[in-house]
């Protein structure tokens, strides 16, 4: 009967149905994409929603009573539902397992657990304004495709720091799209991170070789922020009170100047922007440093030797922002006196991605290494004397030095740095030189042809890849717009039109562009000087690079794809990522990064878009980004969102900037006190220090005492700017008095900044808006499923209440729609930050829908409380609420074990590697502890395996306590155990080889993960720095 009805009652007028659907009240997020959907004939979910009323009405007339109609309608709808629903694939425990886990916890069901976990006064009653989640994975991908297909992929000659690039197929498939690489975490556990750290040393070596500098870090967020970090590093090097001026050439890329201006505003640094050629540096006694672009933003190659000498004579430092592909062909900045070199490695095999992500770099001399921002990989030795890589000089970092850290950088761009390094390995030094020569040849050919056509090339004497044509008396901007209509994108700079060439361009593109310029009315007169250019692929002799570089074996040995594939795979096998087992790092949220979420990141309409492409070509990107902003606004309960921040720490900084700008706008710019709980993430105080805030700490080991807190607020009520607070607390529970805490801040004139690191426990259950916060950042690489990439990329947007929206981030080149009318500045070189990965959280929200997003938080809390219940009889669990419930994570305190046995938390962390697990977060926020966060994506079987591993380790510790094993020679102190050691002829330990390497049955049944090095010597690695390859 239902089938007969369906045949007869199929809707005949889709347009009419869509019209009816559009008249109903739609959620905010639906409205954001509705304009797109009504044009899409293939949108099955929309058609299904629109047809429901029609189906029910027609069915009632066909089958009789309303009750029969409803039953038949339900049957049809059930049959027609997409069967690839994402929620069941994302959430680990099955329904049956949920029942068993609740029983272990001691609650009736999930609802009861939520009631015992989350304070009643902050529980969210209003549903999330998100899609309904019924599209399925294929339907969600189709919707994303329809939206993003509105982008126009043009021929880009814009340059300006972003370039077309060929991603080699083997790197695309075996690295970027490989979960063994993209699901790894920052390599704090060195023994199970040797593969990506080896690749990062390749990256550091590559950067050093190109720039001519002695040391480089393992990536920063983008070129603009790298320039700002260089300025800050120099300020730490000199007496910044006496030398508080920094010179910025007016020929650097405008987006870099924008970011540097923002950073300087609260850094006590006065910027001097001008022409480096006419500036008298000897007359600037307060100058601490200067930055220039090489080649400059209009493409000129400039010899900065005299400038470098003048700066050094004045006790100032010289920073050069350099194009790495140009450095393959032209002399490195080290040869004209650079102290610091920064830039972006994007054109080394990384897509433009509408602005990011891509790996920036910072290189300098050895004497500055302890002041460098970002992470550095260095070589040490392991317990057996073998070479081993590790994170070097971690004492510089924010999680150690807090507000005294060199930088707030946490997440960087490891995945993209590894792509860039592997690009150099793939092409070898010989191939890189050929690419560099080919790009320069294209630029020479273009300059010669336009010169022959009578056009004036302003930089004909010395250039690399960018040609600047003087179009006077024509209007350069109008000319560029005219060419945009032909899908030829160039850049206007004053009266110049600049054309940039990259490795994706062909000879035919040169001739097409020349003809388009002729058609636009340029040239026609006598040939200009550029017509005399010889097309040789070689830069002018005075700029040509001389001497050998990139002579290391890794950049000259791999000639076949077969060997490259095997090399990348050999590195992958050295690392423990989510493809091998759960990574239960507290406050890191290592959840599933689904293939469907990641798929759009490889689509041409996503990868090949320049961030400064004209508005008419970027409709699809803007629609998806603005839709994502609305999703995040709904999740946070706020009014507006900026996607510009490129990491969680960048989001913290942006949020604090917005607060400062707001206070200034209301005449309260003197407010600079930031209250912070002792358990705060290390990036919090580092970010506050960057905003020139004075930090006042408050103890919160058992939750913040409201009386003490109010007293602190009142003490600084005339200067209080904000509170930085994490919710649920980093101590792993929901504080009951959070609304009172926020109200106390507001009563004293301050704002509340909520760190979004633990947002995975809030989704749909509560919100920053409900607890009383004013602004928060979100770690989309945690809560919303962007992969961690081994230490980046990330995405750290901020959401704000209505009164802060006027101060959201702006951009000097392309203004994002979210920018406020009185903005706090730019924190990223690109208008929407790392837009290329924004499709991942968009897909995550679209596929899961409002119920799936809610269940993500519910299951995360369930999994944590289940593991806590299982481990509670064996370990001391700290910081739960009055109902003995934790949030989405919990903390095990080993202080008692440490006293009784001598075993410390690091021993337990390393021993877990023998069981096939990555250690939880170690020694934070509670000393001598491990903090466990299982996420919603792990099933009960994996949770049980981890619990069994911990229980087994507790039994091993008992043997040490009882004297069966000595403290000096036992499986924990010697962990992890390598294959080399276990298979050696000699075995002298009091425990067996099997106890060492196969301590649990799953290590045999599921496959053994072997750490490739034994425990690494950390102190040696800091004393004897080896940060690059020499051979």
PDB file of C-alpha atoms in Angstrom, residues 544-668:
ATOM      1  CA  UNK A 544      72.790  34.799  -8.184  1.00  0.00           C
ATOM      2  CA  UNK A 545      73.302  32.152  -5.566  1.00  0.00           C
ATOM      3  CA  UNK A 546      76.812  30.734  -5.588  1.00  0.00           C
ATOM      4  CA  UNK A 547      78.298  27.839  -3.706  1.00  0.00           C
ATOM      5  CA  UNK A 548      76.802  24.478  -2.820  1.00  0.00           C
ATOM      6  CA  UNK A 549      73.685  24.025  -0.690  1.00  0.00           C
ATOM      7  CA  UNK A 550      71.304  21.206   0.191  1.00  0.00           C
ATOM      8  CA  UNK A 551      74.139  18.687  -0.064  1.00  0.00           C
ATOM      9  CA  UNK A 552      72.687  16.410   2.638  1.00  0.00           C
ATOM     10  CA  UNK A 553      72.046  12.866   1.485  1.00  0.00           C
ATOM     11  CA  UNK A 554      68.291  12.999   2.112  1.00  0.00           C
ATOM     12  CA  UNK A 555      67.914  15.812  -0.442  1.00  0.00           C
ATOM     13  CA  UNK A 556      69.922  14.017  -3.112  1.00  0.00           C
ATOM     14  CA  UNK A 557      69.287  10.289  -2.847  1.00  0.00           C
ATOM     15  CA  UNK A 558      65.634   9.413  -3.523  1.00  0.00           C
ATOM     16  CA  UNK A 559      65.023   9.322  -7.253  1.00  0.00           C
ATOM     17  CA  UNK A 560      61.996   7.047  -7.664  1.00  0.00           C
ATOM     18  CA  UNK A 561      58.440   7.212  -6.362  1.00  0.00           C
ATOM     19  CA  UNK A 562      58.910   3.685  -5.040  1.00  0.00           C
ATOM     20  CA  UNK A 563      61.697   4.790  -2.740  1.00  0.00           C
ATOM     21  CA  UNK A 564      59.837   7.911  -1.654  1.00  0.00           C
ATOM     22  CA  UNK A 565      56.793   5.804  -0.793  1.00  0.00           C
ATOM     23  CA  UNK A 566      58.946   3.455   1.268  1.00  0.00           C
ATOM     24  CA  UNK A 567      60.735   6.310   3.002  1.00  0.00           C
ATOM     25  CA  UNK A 568      57.484   7.965   4.060  1.00  0.00           C
ATOM     26  CA  UNK A 569      56.081   4.611   5.162  1.00  0.00           C
ATOM     27  CA  UNK A 570      59.197   3.834   7.198  1.00  0.00           C
ATOM     28  CA  UNK A 571      58.758   7.137   9.033  1.00  0.00           C
ATOM     29  CA  UNK A 572      55.052   6.485   9.570  1.00  0.00           C
ATOM     30  CA  UNK A 573      55.813   3.122  11.203  1.00  0.00           C
ATOM     31  CA  UNK A 574      57.922   4.850  13.844  1.00  0.00           C
ATOM     32  CA  UNK A 575      54.993   6.910  15.138  1.00  0.00           C
ATOM     33  CA  UNK A 576      51.956   6.048  17.199  1.00  0.00           C
ATOM     34  CA  UNK A 577      48.884   7.834  15.823  1.00  0.00           C
ATOM     35  CA  UNK A 578      45.141   7.193  15.963  1.00  0.00           C
ATOM     36  CA  UNK A 579      45.489   4.600  13.222  1.00  0.00           C
ATOM     37  CA  UNK A 580      47.122   2.353  15.821  1.00  0.00           C
ATOM     38  CA  UNK A 581      45.355   3.023  19.122  1.00  0.00           C
ATOM     39  CA  UNK A 582      43.550   5.523  21.308  1.00  0.00           C
ATOM     40  CA  UNK A 583      45.417   8.710  22.239  1.00  0.00           C
ATOM     41  CA  UNK A 584      43.848   9.729  25.538  1.00  0.00           C
ATOM     42  CA  UNK A 585      45.623  13.052  26.030  1.00  0.00           C
ATOM     43  CA  UNK A 586      43.707  15.164  28.522  1.00  0.00           C
ATOM     44  CA  UNK A 587      42.663  18.578  27.224  1.00  0.00           C
ATOM     45  CA  UNK A 588      43.650  17.562  23.677  1.00  0.00           C
ATOM     46  CA  UNK A 589      40.506  15.764  22.390  1.00  0.00           C
ATOM     47  CA  UNK A 590      42.024  13.268  19.981  1.00  0.00           C
ATOM     48  CA  UNK A 591      38.755  12.198  18.382  1.00  0.00           C
ATOM     49  CA  UNK A 592      37.949  10.658  15.006  1.00  0.00           C
ATOM     50  CA  UNK A 593      38.973  12.707  11.978  1.00  0.00           C
ATOM     51  CA  UNK A 594      36.594  11.197   9.462  1.00  0.00           C
ATOM     52  CA  UNK A 595      37.475  10.682   5.816  1.00  0.00           C
ATOM     53  CA  UNK A 596      34.253  12.363   4.719  1.00  0.00           C
ATOM     54  CA  UNK A 597      35.106  15.466   6.752  1.00  0.00           C
ATOM     55  CA  UNK A 598      38.564  15.637   5.248  1.00  0.00           C
ATOM     56  CA  UNK A 599      37.633  14.857   1.642  1.00  0.00           C
ATOM     57  CA  UNK A 600      36.790  18.441   0.550  1.00  0.00           C
ATOM     58  CA  UNK A 601      40.280  19.599   1.545  1.00  0.00           C
ATOM     59  CA  UNK A 602      41.639  17.927  -1.597  1.00  0.00           C
ATOM     60  CA  UNK A 603      39.031  19.333  -4.001  1.00  0.00           C
ATOM     61  CA  UNK A 604      40.401  21.817  -6.594  1.00  0.00           C
ATOM     62  CA  UNK A 605      37.801  24.442  -5.671  1.00  0.00           C
ATOM     63  CA  UNK A 606      39.198  24.335  -2.129  1.00  0.00           C
ATOM     64  CA  UNK A 607      42.929  23.942  -2.781  1.00  0.00           C
ATOM     65  CA  UNK A 608      43.413  26.316  -5.716  1.00  0.00           C
ATOM     66  CA  UNK A 609      41.827  29.501  -4.391  1.00  0.00           C
ATOM     67  CA  UNK A 610      44.025  32.524  -3.705  1.00  0.00           C
ATOM     68  CA  UNK A 611      43.030  34.344  -0.482  1.00  0.00           C
ATOM     69  CA  UNK A 612      43.036  37.685  -2.324  1.00  0.00           C
ATOM     70  CA  UNK A 613      41.039  36.491  -5.334  1.00  0.00           C
ATOM     71  CA  UNK A 614      38.243  38.894  -6.294  1.00  0.00           C
ATOM     72  CA  UNK A 615      34.944  38.713  -4.453  1.00  0.00           C
ATOM     73  CA  UNK A 616      33.140  37.454  -7.546  1.00  0.00           C
ATOM     74  CA  UNK A 617      35.254  34.280  -7.594  1.00  0.00           C
ATOM     75  CA  UNK A 618      34.978  33.260  -3.943  1.00  0.00           C
ATOM     76  CA  UNK A 619      31.236  32.968  -3.365  1.00  0.00           C
ATOM     77  CA  UNK A 620      31.381  29.286  -2.443  1.00  0.00           C
ATOM     78  CA  UNK A 621      34.145  29.709   0.120  1.00  0.00           C
ATOM     79  CA  UNK A 622      32.447  32.706   1.711  1.00  0.00           C
ATOM     80  CA  UNK A 623      29.119  30.915   1.933  1.00  0.00           C
ATOM     81  CA  UNK A 624      30.626  27.879   3.621  1.00  0.00           C
ATOM     82  CA  UNK A 625      32.700  30.007   6.012  1.00  0.00           C
ATOM     83  CA  UNK A 626      29.781  32.221   6.992  1.00  0.00           C
ATOM     84  CA  UNK A 627      27.625  29.135   7.483  1.00  0.00           C
ATOM     85  CA  UNK A 628      30.303  27.633   9.758  1.00  0.00           C
ATOM     86  CA  UNK A 629      30.402  30.875  11.735  1.00  0.00           C
ATOM     87  CA  UNK A 630      26.667  30.511  12.376  1.00  0.00           C
ATOM     88  CA  UNK A 631      27.103  26.901  13.504  1.00  0.00           C
ATOM     89  CA  UNK A 632      29.734  28.013  16.021  1.00  0.00           C
ATOM     90  CA  UNK A 633      27.589  30.940  17.183  1.00  0.00           C
ATOM     91  CA  UNK A 634      24.810  28.467  17.967  1.00  0.00           C
ATOM     92  CA  UNK A 635      27.144  26.108  19.846  1.00  0.00           C
ATOM     93  CA  UNK A 636      28.548  28.923  21.985  1.00  0.00           C
ATOM     94  CA  UNK A 637      25.354  30.898  22.581  1.00  0.00           C
ATOM     95  CA  UNK A 638      27.036  34.074  21.400  1.00  0.00           C
ATOM     96  CA  UNK A 639      26.255  36.649  18.687  1.00  0.00           C
ATOM     97  CA  UNK A 640      29.205  36.728  16.288  1.00  0.00           C
ATOM     98  CA  UNK A 641      32.281  34.798  15.204  1.00  0.00           C
ATOM     99  CA  UNK A 642      35.663  35.425  13.567  1.00  0.00           C
ATOM    100  CA  UNK A 643      37.414  32.510  11.888  1.00  0.00           C
ATOM    101  CA  UNK A 644      40.689  34.387  11.471  1.00  0.00           C
ATOM    102  CA  UNK A 645      42.766  32.998  14.393  1.00  0.00           C
ATOM    103  CA  UNK A 646      44.938  30.130  13.205  1.00  0.00           C
ATOM    104  CA  UNK A 647      45.329  28.150  16.444  1.00  0.00           C
ATOM    105  CA  UNK A 648      43.951  27.962  19.949  1.00  0.00           C
ATOM    106  CA  UNK A 649      46.690  30.268  21.266  1.00  0.00           C
ATOM    107  CA  UNK A 650      46.044  32.658  18.376  1.00  0.00           C
ATOM    108  CA  UNK A 651      42.358  32.608  19.373  1.00  0.00           C
ATOM    109  CA  UNK A 652      43.227  33.441  22.969  1.00  0.00           C
ATOM    110  CA  UNK A 653      45.298  36.374  21.790  1.00  0.00           C
ATOM    111  CA  UNK A 654      42.512  37.544  19.452  1.00  0.00           C
ATOM    112  CA  UNK A 655      39.873  37.316  22.177  1.00  0.00           C
ATOM    113  CA  UNK A 656      41.975  39.324  24.613  1.00  0.00           C
ATOM    114  CA  UNK A 657      42.646  41.920  21.906  1.00  0.00           C
ATOM    115  CA  UNK A 658      38.896  42.292  21.410  1.00  0.00           C
ATOM    116  CA  UNK A 659      38.423  42.820  25.155  1.00  0.00           C
ATOM    117  CA  UNK A 660      41.157  45.452  25.235  1.00  0.00           C
ATOM    118  CA  UNK A 661      39.694  47.240  22.218  1.00  0.00           C
ATOM    119  CA  UNK A 662      36.231  47.209  23.783  1.00  0.00           C
ATOM    120  CA  UNK A 663      37.529  48.664  27.044  1.00  0.00           C
ATOM    121  CA  UNK A 664      39.428  51.358  25.167  1.00  0.00           C
ATOM    122  CA  UNK A 665      36.327  52.253  23.152  1.00  0.00           C
ATOM    123  CA  UNK A 666      34.416  52.918  26.360  1.00  0.00           C
ATOM    124  CA  UNK A 667      37.246  54.977  27.846  1.00  0.00           C
ATOM    125  CA  UNK A 668      38.607  52.254  30.131  1.00  0.00           C
TER     126      UNK A 668
END
